[in-house]
PDB file of C-alpha atoms in Angstrom:
ATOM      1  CA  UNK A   2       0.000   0.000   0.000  1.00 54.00           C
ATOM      2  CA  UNK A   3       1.979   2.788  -0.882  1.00 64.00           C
ATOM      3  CA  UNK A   4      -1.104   5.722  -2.046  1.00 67.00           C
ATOM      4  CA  UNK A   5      -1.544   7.641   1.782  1.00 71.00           C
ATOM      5  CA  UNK A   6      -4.715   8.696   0.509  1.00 74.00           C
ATOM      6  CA  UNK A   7      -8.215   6.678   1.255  1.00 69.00           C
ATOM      7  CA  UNK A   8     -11.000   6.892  -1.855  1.00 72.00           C
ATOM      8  CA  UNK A   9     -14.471   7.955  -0.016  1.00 69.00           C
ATOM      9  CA  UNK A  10     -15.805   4.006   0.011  1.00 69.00           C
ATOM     10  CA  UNK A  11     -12.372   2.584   1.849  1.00 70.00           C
ATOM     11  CA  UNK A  12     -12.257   5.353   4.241  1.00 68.00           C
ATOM     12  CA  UNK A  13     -16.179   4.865   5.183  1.00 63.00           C
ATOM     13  CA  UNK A  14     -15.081   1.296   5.667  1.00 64.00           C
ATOM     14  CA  UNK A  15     -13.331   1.938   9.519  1.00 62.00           C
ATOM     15  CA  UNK A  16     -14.438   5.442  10.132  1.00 59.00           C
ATOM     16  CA  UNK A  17     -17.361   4.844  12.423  1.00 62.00           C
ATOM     17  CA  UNK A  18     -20.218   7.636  12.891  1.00 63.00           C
ATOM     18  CA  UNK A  19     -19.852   9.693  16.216  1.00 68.00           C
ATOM     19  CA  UNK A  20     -20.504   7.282  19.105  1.00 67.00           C
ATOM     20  CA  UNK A  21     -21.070   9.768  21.395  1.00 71.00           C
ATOM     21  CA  UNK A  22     -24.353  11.529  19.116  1.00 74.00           C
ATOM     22  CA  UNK A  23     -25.525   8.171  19.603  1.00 77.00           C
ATOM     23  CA  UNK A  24     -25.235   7.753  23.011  1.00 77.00           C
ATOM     24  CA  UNK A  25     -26.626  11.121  23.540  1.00 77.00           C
ATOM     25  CA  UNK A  26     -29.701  10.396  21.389  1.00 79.00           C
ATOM     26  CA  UNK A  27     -29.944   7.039  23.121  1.00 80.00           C
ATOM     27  CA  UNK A  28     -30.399   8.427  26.590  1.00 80.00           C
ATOM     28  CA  UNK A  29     -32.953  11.169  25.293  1.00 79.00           C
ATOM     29  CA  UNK A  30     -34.952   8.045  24.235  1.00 77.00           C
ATOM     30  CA  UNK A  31     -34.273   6.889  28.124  1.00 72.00           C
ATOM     31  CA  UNK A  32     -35.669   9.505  29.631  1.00 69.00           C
ATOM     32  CA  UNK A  33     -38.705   9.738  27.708  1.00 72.00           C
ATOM     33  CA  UNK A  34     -39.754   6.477  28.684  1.00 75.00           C
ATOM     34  CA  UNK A  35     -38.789   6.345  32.448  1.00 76.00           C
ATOM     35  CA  UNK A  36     -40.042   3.229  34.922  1.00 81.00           C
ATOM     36  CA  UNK A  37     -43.124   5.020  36.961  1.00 84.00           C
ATOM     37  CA  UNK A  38     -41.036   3.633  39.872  1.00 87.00           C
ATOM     38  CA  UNK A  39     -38.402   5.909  39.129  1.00 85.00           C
ATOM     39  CA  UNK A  40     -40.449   8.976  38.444  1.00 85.00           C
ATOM     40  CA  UNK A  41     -41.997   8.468  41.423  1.00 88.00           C
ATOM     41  CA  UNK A  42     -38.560   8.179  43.075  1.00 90.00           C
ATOM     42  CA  UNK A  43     -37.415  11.676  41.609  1.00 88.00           C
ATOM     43  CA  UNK A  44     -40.456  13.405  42.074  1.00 89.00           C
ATOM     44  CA  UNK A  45     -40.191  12.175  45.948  1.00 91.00           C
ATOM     45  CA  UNK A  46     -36.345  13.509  45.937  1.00 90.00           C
ATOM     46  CA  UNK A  47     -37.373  16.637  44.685  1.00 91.00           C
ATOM     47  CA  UNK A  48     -39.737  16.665  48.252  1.00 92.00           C
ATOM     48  CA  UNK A  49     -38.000  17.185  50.925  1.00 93.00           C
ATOM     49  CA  UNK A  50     -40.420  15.794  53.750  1.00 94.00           C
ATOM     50  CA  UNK A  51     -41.202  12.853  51.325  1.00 94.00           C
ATOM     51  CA  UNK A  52     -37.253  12.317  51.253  1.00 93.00           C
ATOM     52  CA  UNK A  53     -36.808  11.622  55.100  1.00 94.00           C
ATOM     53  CA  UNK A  54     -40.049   9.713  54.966  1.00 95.00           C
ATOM     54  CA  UNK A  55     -38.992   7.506  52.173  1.00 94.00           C
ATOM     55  CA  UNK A  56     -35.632   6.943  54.215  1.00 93.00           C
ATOM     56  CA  UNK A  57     -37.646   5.158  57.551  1.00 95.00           C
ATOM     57  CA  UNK A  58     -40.684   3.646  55.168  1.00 94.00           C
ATOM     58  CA  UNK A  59     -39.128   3.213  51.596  1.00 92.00           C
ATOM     59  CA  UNK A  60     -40.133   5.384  48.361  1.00 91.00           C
ATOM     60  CA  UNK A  61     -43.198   3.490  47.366  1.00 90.00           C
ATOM     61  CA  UNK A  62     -44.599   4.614  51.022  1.00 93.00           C
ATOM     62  CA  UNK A  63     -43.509   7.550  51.090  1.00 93.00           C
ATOM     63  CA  UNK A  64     -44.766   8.408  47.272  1.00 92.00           C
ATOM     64  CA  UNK A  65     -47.858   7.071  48.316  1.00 92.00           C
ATOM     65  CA  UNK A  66     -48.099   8.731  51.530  1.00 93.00           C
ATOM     66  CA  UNK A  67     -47.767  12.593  49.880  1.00 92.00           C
ATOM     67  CA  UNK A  68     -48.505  12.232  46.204  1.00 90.00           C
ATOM     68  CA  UNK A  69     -51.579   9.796  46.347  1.00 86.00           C
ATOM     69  CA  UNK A  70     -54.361  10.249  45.232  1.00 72.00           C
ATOM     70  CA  UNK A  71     -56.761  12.156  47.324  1.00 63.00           C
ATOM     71  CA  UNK A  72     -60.568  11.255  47.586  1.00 53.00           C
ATOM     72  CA  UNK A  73     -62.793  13.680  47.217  1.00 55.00           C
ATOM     73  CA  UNK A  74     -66.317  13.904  46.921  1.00 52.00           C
TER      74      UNK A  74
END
């Protein structure tokens, strides 16, 4: 191989597209399509008071106990 010059096909052979505008794209798709679980997790973070209760009672009681639903009539 003596030419140091690639033609357009050979060089598209091992140049890869940008990874990282993948992985970017990728994690958009992520957090579009969160676990309820986990956006009830965040949206308890966010909550202080529902924070320390979700550290003695766990985050599914302590979603449940500030962001449930309320009856009303």
């Amino acid at each position: 191989f003596s030419d140091p010059f690639l033609n357009r096909r050979r060089a598209h052979d091992f140049i890869q597209a940008d990874t990282r505008l993948r992985a970017i794209t990728q994690e958009r798709i992520r957090e579009r399509s969160k676990a309820p679980q986990e956006h009830q997790r965040e949206l308890c973070e966010d909550y202080y008071p529902c924070e320390m209760y979700a550290f003695r009672h766990g985050y599914a009681a302590a979603y449940k106990h500030y962001f449930g639903r309320r009856r009303t009539k």
